[in-house]
Coordinates of C-alpha atoms in Angstrom, one line a residue:
M1 CA 19.7 5.7 24.6
L2 CA 22.0 4.6 21.8
V3 CA 24.0 1.7 21.8
E4 CA 27.6 1.8 20.5
R5 CA 28.2 -0.5 17.6
R6 CA 31.4 -2.9 18.3
T7 CA 33.2 -4.1 15.1
R8 CA 36.3 -6.2 14.6
V9 CA 37.6 -5.0 11.5
R10 CA 41.3 -5.8 12.5
Y11 CA 40.6 -9.3 13.2
L12 CA 39.1 -9.8 9.6
L13 CA 42.3 -8.1 8.0
A14 CA 44.5 -10.2 10.0
I15 CA 42.4 -13.3 8.6
L16 CA 43.1 -12.3 5.0
L17 CA 46.6 -11.5 5.7
F18 CA 46.7 -15.3 7.3
V19 CA 45.2 -16.2 3.7
L20 CA 47.6 -14.5 1.5
S21 CA 50.4 -15.7 3.6
G22 CA 49.5 -19.4 3.1
I23 CA 48.7 -18.6 -0.6
A24 CA 52.4 -17.3 -0.7
F25 CA 53.7 -20.3 0.7
L26 CA 51.8 -22.6 -1.8
D27 CA 53.3 -20.4 -4.5
R28 CA 57.0 -20.8 -3.3
T29 CA 56.7 -24.6 -2.1
N30 CA 54.8 -25.7 -5.3
I31 CA 57.8 -26.2 -7.2
S32 CA 59.1 -28.9 -4.5
I33 CA 56.2 -30.8 -4.9
A34 CA 56.5 -30.9 -8.6
G35 CA 60.5 -31.4 -8.5
L36 CA 59.9 -35.0 -9.4
Q37 CA 58.1 -34.4 -12.3
I38 CA 60.1 -31.1 -13.7
S39 CA 63.5 -32.9 -13.1
A40 CA 62.3 -35.4 -15.4
E41 CA 60.9 -33.5 -18.1
Y42 CA 63.8 -31.0 -18.2
G43 CA 66.6 -33.4 -17.0
L44 CA 67.6 -31.7 -13.8
G45 CA 69.5 -33.0 -10.7
N46 CA 69.1 -32.1 -7.1
Q47 CA 72.0 -29.6 -7.7
H48 CA 70.1 -27.7 -10.5
L49 CA 66.8 -27.8 -8.4
G50 CA 68.8 -26.3 -5.5
W51 CA 69.9 -23.6 -7.7
I52 CA 66.3 -22.9 -8.9
F53 CA 65.3 -22.8 -5.0
S54 CA 68.0 -20.5 -4.0
A55 CA 66.9 -18.2 -7.0
F56 CA 63.7 -17.6 -5.6
L57 CA 65.3 -16.9 -1.8
I58 CA 67.8 -14.5 -3.5
G59 CA 64.9 -12.6 -5.0
Y60 CA 63.2 -12.5 -1.8
A61 CA 65.9 -11.6 0.4
G62 CA 67.4 -9.0 -2.0
F63 CA 64.2 -7.0 -2.3
Q64 CA 63.3 -7.0 1.5
I65 CA 64.6 -3.3 2.1
P66 CA 62.7 -1.8 -1.0
A67 CA 60.1 -3.6 -0.2
G68 CA 59.8 -2.5 3.7
W69 CA 60.5 1.1 2.5
L70 CA 57.6 0.8 -0.2
A71 CA 54.8 -0.5 2.6
A72 CA 56.0 2.5 5.1
R73 CA 55.8 5.2 2.2
Y74 CA 52.4 3.6 0.1
G75 CA 50.9 1.2 3.1
P76 CA 50.0 -2.4 2.9
R77 CA 46.8 -2.4 1.0
R78 CA 48.6 -1.1 -2.2
V79 CA 51.9 -2.6 -1.9
L80 CA 50.6 -6.2 -1.1
A81 CA 47.7 -5.9 -3.8
F82 CA 50.8 -5.0 -6.4
G83 CA 52.7 -7.8 -4.8
V84 CA 49.8 -10.6 -5.2
L85 CA 49.6 -9.7 -9.1
W86 CA 53.2 -9.9 -9.5
W87 CA 53.7 -13.0 -7.9
G88 CA 50.8 -14.5 -9.9
V89 CA 52.2 -13.4 -13.5
A90 CA 55.5 -15.2 -12.2
T91 CA 53.5 -18.4 -11.3
E92 CA 51.6 -18.3 -14.9
L93 CA 55.1 -18.1 -16.8
T94 CA 56.6 -21.5 -14.8
A95 CA 53.0 -23.2 -16.2
L96 CA 53.6 -21.4 -19.5
L97 CA 57.3 -22.8 -20.1
P98 CA 57.3 -25.2 -23.2
S99 CA 59.0 -28.6 -22.8
S100 CA 61.5 -28.1 -25.5
M101 CA 62.7 -24.6 -23.7
P102 CA 66.5 -24.9 -24.2
H103 CA 68.4 -23.5 -21.1
A104 CA 65.3 -24.5 -19.1
V105 CA 67.6 -24.1 -15.9
A106 CA 68.4 -20.5 -16.4
V107 CA 65.0 -19.8 -17.5
L108 CA 63.4 -21.5 -14.5
I109 CA 66.2 -19.5 -12.3
A110 CA 65.1 -16.2 -13.4
I111 CA 61.2 -17.0 -13.3
R112 CA 61.9 -18.0 -9.7
F113 CA 63.9 -15.1 -8.8
A114 CA 61.0 -12.8 -10.3
L115 CA 58.9 -14.8 -7.9
G116 CA 60.9 -14.0 -4.7
A117 CA 61.3 -10.2 -5.7
G118 CA 57.3 -10.1 -5.8
E119 CA 56.7 -12.1 -2.6
S120 CA 59.4 -9.9 -0.6
V121 CA 56.7 -7.4 0.1
V122 CA 54.4 -9.9 2.1
Y123 CA 55.9 -9.9 5.5
P124 CA 57.0 -6.2 5.7
A125 CA 53.6 -5.1 4.6
A126 CA 51.8 -7.3 7.3
N127 CA 54.0 -5.9 9.9
Q128 CA 53.2 -2.6 8.5
F129 CA 49.6 -3.7 9.3
V130 CA 50.3 -5.0 12.6
A131 CA 52.0 -1.4 13.8
Q132 CA 49.1 0.3 12.3
W133 CA 46.2 -1.5 13.6
I134 CA 47.2 -3.9 16.1
P135 CA 47.1 -2.9 19.9
L136 CA 50.3 -4.1 21.6
R137 CA 48.4 -7.0 23.9
E138 CA 47.2 -8.5 20.6
R139 CA 50.5 -8.4 18.3
G140 CA 51.9 -11.9 19.4
F141 CA 48.7 -13.5 18.5
V142 CA 48.0 -11.8 15.2
N143 CA 51.6 -12.3 14.1
G144 CA 51.0 -16.0 15.2
L145 CA 47.8 -16.0 13.1
I146 CA 49.5 -14.2 9.9
F147 CA 52.5 -16.7 10.4
A148 CA 50.0 -19.6 10.9
G149 CA 49.1 -19.2 6.9
V150 CA 52.6 -20.5 6.5
G151 CA 52.3 -23.8 8.0
A152 CA 48.4 -23.8 6.5
G153 CA 49.7 -23.0 3.2
S154 CA 52.8 -25.3 3.2
G155 CA 50.5 -28.0 4.8
L156 CA 47.9 -28.0 2.3
T157 CA 50.3 -28.0 -0.9
P158 CA 51.5 -31.7 -0.8
P159 CA 48.0 -33.3 -1.2
L160 CA 46.5 -31.1 -3.3
L161 CA 48.9 -30.6 -5.7
T162 CA 50.0 -33.9 -5.8
W163 CA 46.4 -34.6 -6.8
L164 CA 46.4 -32.0 -9.3
I165 CA 49.9 -33.3 -10.8
T166 CA 48.7 -36.7 -10.7
G167 CA 45.6 -36.2 -12.9
H168 CA 46.5 -33.2 -15.1
G169 CA 50.5 -32.8 -14.9
W170 CA 52.3 -30.5 -13.0
R171 CA 51.4 -27.3 -14.9
A172 CA 48.0 -27.3 -13.7
A173 CA 49.4 -27.0 -10.2
F174 CA 51.3 -23.9 -11.1
W175 CA 47.9 -22.3 -12.8
F176 CA 45.7 -23.1 -9.9
S177 CA 48.6 -21.2 -7.6
A178 CA 48.5 -18.3 -9.9
V179 CA 44.5 -18.0 -10.2
I180 CA 44.1 -18.4 -6.3
G181 CA 46.3 -15.9 -5.4
V182 CA 45.0 -13.1 -7.5
V183 CA 41.5 -13.8 -6.2
A184 CA 42.8 -13.6 -2.8
G185 CA 45.1 -10.2 -3.8
L186 CA 41.9 -8.6 -5.7
V187 CA 39.7 -9.2 -2.1
W188 CA 42.4 -7.6 0.0
W189 CA 42.4 -4.4 -2.4
F190 CA 38.6 -4.2 -2.1
T191 CA 38.9 -4.9 1.8
A192 CA 41.5 -3.4 3.0
R193 CA 43.0 0.2 4.0
D194 CA 46.0 1.2 5.2
T195 CA 44.6 2.8 8.7
P196 CA 41.7 2.0 11.2
E197 CA 40.8 6.0 10.4
E198 CA 40.3 5.5 6.7
H199 CA 38.2 2.1 6.7
P200 CA 34.3 2.6 6.7
W201 CA 33.3 -0.9 8.9
V202 CA 35.8 0.5 11.8
S203 CA 33.2 1.6 14.7
R204 CA 34.4 4.6 17.1
G205 CA 34.5 1.9 19.8
E206 CA 37.2 -0.2 17.9
L207 CA 38.9 2.8 16.9
R208 CA 39.2 3.9 20.3
V209 CA 40.7 0.4 21.2
I210 CA 43.2 0.4 18.5
E211 CA 44.2 3.9 19.1
E212 CA 44.9 3.2 23.2
G213 CA 46.5 0.2 22.6
I214 CA 49.0 1.5 20.3
R215 CA 49.8 4.5 22.0
S216 CA 50.7 1.9 24.7
T217 CA 53.4 0.9 23.1
P218 CA 56.9 2.1 23.9
S219 CA 58.1 2.8 20.3
E220 CA 54.9 5.1 19.6
T221 CA 55.7 7.2 22.5
I222 CA 58.9 8.5 20.6
D223 CA 57.1 7.9 16.9
A224 CA 54.5 10.6 18.3
S225 CA 57.0 13.5 18.6
A226 CA 58.0 13.0 14.9
N227 CA 55.1 11.9 13.5
S228 CA 51.2 12.6 13.3
S229 CA 49.5 9.1 14.2
K230 CA 47.7 9.7 10.9
D231 CA 51.0 10.2 8.7
K232 CA 51.1 7.7 5.6
A233 CA 54.7 8.3 5.3
P234 CA 56.3 8.2 8.7
H235 CA 59.9 9.5 8.8
I236 CA 62.6 6.7 8.8
S237 CA 65.7 7.1 10.9
W238 CA 67.9 4.7 9.2
G239 CA 70.9 5.7 11.7
A240 CA 68.9 4.4 14.7
I241 CA 67.6 1.4 13.0
F242 CA 71.2 0.3 12.0
R243 CA 72.9 1.4 15.0
R244 CA 70.3 -1.4 17.1
R245 CA 72.7 -4.2 18.0
D246 CA 69.4 -6.5 18.4
L247 CA 68.7 -6.0 15.1
L248 CA 71.8 -7.9 14.3
A249 CA 71.0 -10.5 16.9
L250 CA 67.6 -10.8 15.3
M251 CA 68.8 -11.1 11.8
I252 CA 71.4 -13.9 12.8
G253 CA 68.3 -15.4 14.6
Y254 CA 66.4 -15.3 12.1
F255 CA 69.1 -16.5 9.7
S256 CA 68.8 -19.8 11.7
F257 CA 65.3 -19.9 11.6
G258 CA 65.1 -19.4 7.7
Y259 CA 67.8 -22.1 7.1
I260 CA 65.9 -24.8 9.1
A261 CA 62.1 -23.8 8.2
W262 CA 63.8 -24.1 4.4
I263 CA 64.8 -27.6 4.8
Y264 CA 60.9 -28.6 5.3
F265 CA 59.7 -26.2 2.4
S266 CA 62.6 -27.6 -0.2
W267 CA 63.6 -30.7 0.9
F268 CA 61.3 -32.5 3.2
F269 CA 59.1 -34.0 0.6
L270 CA 62.0 -35.3 -1.2
Y271 CA 63.6 -36.5 1.7
M272 CA 60.5 -38.7 2.8
A273 CA 60.3 -40.0 -0.8
R274 CA 64.0 -40.7 -1.6
V275 CA 65.9 -40.8 1.5
R276 CA 63.1 -42.7 3.6
G277 CA 61.5 -44.7 0.6
L278 CA 58.1 -43.5 0.5
D279 CA 55.9 -43.6 -2.3
L280 CA 54.5 -40.5 -3.8
K281 CA 51.2 -40.1 -2.1
A282 CA 52.5 -41.5 1.3
S283 CA 55.2 -38.8 1.0
A284 CA 52.8 -35.9 0.1
L285 CA 50.6 -37.1 3.4
F286 CA 53.6 -37.5 5.9
T287 CA 55.1 -33.9 4.7
M288 CA 51.8 -32.5 5.9
L289 CA 52.6 -33.4 9.6
P290 CA 55.2 -30.7 9.7
F291 CA 53.2 -27.8 8.3
I292 CA 50.2 -28.8 10.7
S293 CA 52.4 -28.6 13.4
M294 CA 54.0 -25.4 12.4
T295 CA 50.1 -23.7 11.8
V296 CA 49.5 -24.9 15.6
F297 CA 52.3 -24.1 17.3
C298 CA 52.7 -20.7 15.5
L299 CA 49.1 -19.6 16.9
L300 CA 50.1 -20.6 20.2
G301 CA 53.4 -19.3 20.4
G302 CA 51.6 -15.8 19.8
A303 CA 49.3 -16.2 22.2
L304 CA 52.0 -17.4 24.7
S305 CA 53.8 -14.2 23.8
D306 CA 50.9 -12.1 24.7
L307 CA 50.2 -13.8 27.7
L308 CA 53.8 -13.5 28.8
T309 CA 54.0 -10.2 27.8
S310 CA 51.2 -9.2 29.9
L311 CA 52.4 -10.9 33.1
Y312 CA 56.2 -10.3 32.6
G313 CA 57.0 -7.4 30.1
L314 CA 57.9 -7.3 26.9
R315 CA 61.6 -9.1 27.2
I316 CA 60.4 -11.9 28.8
G317 CA 57.2 -12.2 26.7
R318 CA 58.8 -12.1 23.5
C319 CA 62.3 -13.4 23.9
L320 CA 61.9 -16.4 26.7
P321 CA 59.4 -18.6 24.3
A322 CA 61.8 -17.7 21.1
G323 CA 64.9 -19.0 22.7
V324 CA 63.7 -22.1 24.6
A325 CA 61.5 -22.9 21.4
M326 CA 64.4 -22.9 18.9
F327 CA 66.9 -25.2 21.8
C328 CA 63.8 -27.5 21.4
T329 CA 64.0 -27.5 17.5
A330 CA 67.7 -28.5 17.8
G331 CA 66.9 -31.7 20.0
F332 CA 64.0 -32.9 17.7
L333 CA 66.2 -32.5 14.5
V334 CA 69.1 -34.4 15.6
L335 CA 66.5 -37.3 17.2
G336 CA 64.1 -37.2 14.1
S337 CA 67.4 -37.7 11.4
R338 CA 68.4 -40.5 13.6
V339 CA 65.4 -42.8 14.2
H340 CA 64.9 -46.0 11.8
S341 CA 61.3 -45.8 11.1
P342 CA 60.1 -43.5 8.4
A343 CA 56.8 -42.7 10.0
L344 CA 58.6 -41.9 13.5
A345 CA 61.0 -39.7 11.9
A346 CA 58.1 -37.6 10.0
V347 CA 56.3 -37.2 13.8
I348 CA 59.4 -36.5 15.5
L349 CA 60.7 -33.8 12.9
A350 CA 57.3 -32.5 12.7
G351 CA 57.7 -31.5 16.4
G352 CA 61.0 -30.0 15.3
A353 CA 58.7 -27.6 12.6
G354 CA 56.6 -27.0 16.0
A355 CA 59.2 -25.9 18.2
L356 CA 61.0 -23.6 15.5
Y357 CA 57.5 -21.7 14.7
L358 CA 56.6 -21.5 18.1
S359 CA 59.4 -18.8 18.0
Q360 CA 57.9 -17.3 14.6
S361 CA 55.4 -14.5 16.2
S362 CA 58.5 -13.2 18.3
F363 CA 60.4 -12.3 15.3
F364 CA 58.0 -10.1 13.9
S365 CA 56.2 -9.0 17.2
V366 CA 59.6 -7.4 18.8
S367 CA 60.0 -5.6 15.3
V368 CA 56.8 -3.6 15.9
D369 CA 57.5 -3.2 19.5
I370 CA 61.3 -1.9 18.8
A371 CA 60.1 0.3 15.5
G372 CA 56.9 1.1 15.6
R373 CA 56.0 2.9 12.4
S374 CA 59.3 2.0 10.9
S375 CA 58.7 -1.7 11.5
G376 CA 57.7 -2.3 7.8
I377 CA 61.6 -1.4 7.2
F378 CA 62.7 -2.9 10.3
S379 CA 61.0 -6.2 10.1
S380 CA 62.3 -6.1 6.2
I381 CA 65.8 -6.3 7.3
V382 CA 65.4 -9.0 10.1
N383 CA 63.4 -11.0 7.2
M384 CA 66.6 -10.6 5.0
G385 CA 68.4 -12.3 7.2
G386 CA 65.7 -15.4 7.2
Q387 CA 65.6 -15.4 3.4
I388 CA 69.6 -15.5 3.1
G389 CA 69.1 -18.6 5.5
G390 CA 66.6 -20.2 3.4
A391 CA 69.0 -19.8 0.0
V392 CA 71.8 -21.1 1.3
T393 CA 70.1 -24.2 3.1
A394 CA 68.5 -24.7 -0.7
S395 CA 71.7 -25.2 -2.1
L396 CA 74.0 -26.2 0.9
T397 CA 71.5 -29.0 2.3
P398 CA 72.1 -31.5 -0.6
W399 CA 75.6 -31.1 -0.9
I400 CA 76.1 -31.7 2.7
A401 CA 73.5 -35.1 2.3
Q402 CA 75.4 -36.0 -0.6
R403 CA 78.9 -36.3 0.7
F404 CA 78.2 -36.7 4.7
G405 CA 74.9 -38.0 4.3
W406 CA 71.2 -36.6 5.4
T407 CA 72.0 -36.8 9.1
S408 CA 74.9 -34.2 8.9
S409 CA 72.3 -31.9 7.2
F410 CA 69.8 -32.2 10.2
G411 CA 72.8 -31.7 12.6
V412 CA 74.5 -28.8 10.8
A413 CA 70.5 -27.3 11.0
A414 CA 70.4 -28.2 14.8
T415 CA 73.7 -26.4 15.5
L416 CA 72.1 -23.4 13.7
A417 CA 69.0 -23.6 15.7
V418 CA 71.3 -23.5 19.1
I419 CA 72.8 -20.1 17.7
G420 CA 69.9 -18.5 17.0
A421 CA 68.6 -19.6 20.5
F422 CA 71.6 -17.8 22.4
F423 CA 71.1 -14.4 19.9
W424 CA 67.5 -14.0 21.7
L425 CA 69.6 -12.8 25.2
I426 CA 70.8 -9.8 23.0
V427 CA 67.5 -8.4 22.0
H428 CA 65.7 -6.0 24.0
P429 CA 62.3 -5.3 22.8
E430 CA 61.3 -3.0 25.9
R431 CA 64.0 -0.3 24.6
P432 CA 62.2 1.7 21.5
L433 CA 64.0 2.8 18.8
E434 CA 65.3 6.3 18.9
T435 CA 63.8 8.4 16.3
T436 CA 65.4 11.7 17.2

């Protein structure tokens, strides 16, 4: 009697996406850790740094829709591998920038814009992978795992890069970021495939589990009438996508999410150092807390979403945890910005980061639930909203802080969290995208 071989290749690839997600955030947040040294070397103020931070996010947001189309057209394997090489080159260019460079601000803005354009493919490609590889009942957790890389990468960035900067200068941090990214990109290229049918490691049993789990998704029932399950370039119904009222709701909600998240990515390290009065090493340690919290709660949020979906359906499972989490985020932000103890402030604000990332998986899981094999495009549009929010906070947060104080900066973020929570009431993942 033959025993059927069982494999879990989809989990291996999800772990690789977790690693790439972490490296992506290492590359995009390294400049905030090196910000003090870069500012001193090139004579930059907070406003100049804000422009540089925003340049990345403008490039990232501006290329979201092309990235989503590329992921749908050419598959997550090629698009993501190319993107990793692109952003590795951009990171190396930052390290090569000479101290005597005239117009350094303009050059740094251009490089960060190019880095943002390269990184724009990460999550549309990852979402396309989820749509083609992950059964409905596992999507919350897998999306949570992928986005847990955000917290892991950003959490490791402060102590690791502070150690490199202290011993070898800020350029060493950028060389390290570039090399580790290129290596991970090559591993992805040789390990990944666009669909489970193409992968030589996938057993018949795993393929059956994937196909049955994907067919149980409402959007896939509609997709099947227009596309073969093995079609690598599915039809994209642009009209159906832009007619979705909950697309706008998700974009606004993710704008709020991105605005809050990028306070942590861009300004939290400098806030703990300059406003809370901690030295470089202490700031690096306390800055880890929000990102550890993001990692843990991102995984928890994904698992919770899958559990509630299995018990109560897609709308409750995806939308309820996300909406409640964003309400809780607002409370943490207000309280954390008002306490006097730097250590207590760091802990409470880390709670806010965790609450925020409890909702992360839902934004991308509902994109697959709604759009199926068009989720690369759909999620890229949602993600664009988040990156616009990040670009706004990168420049607006220091402006508000300079004129009204950091408590007001966190207050604005808390208000946006409440707005984002309300918009989850409009989202209907149980109603798939009409493609006909």
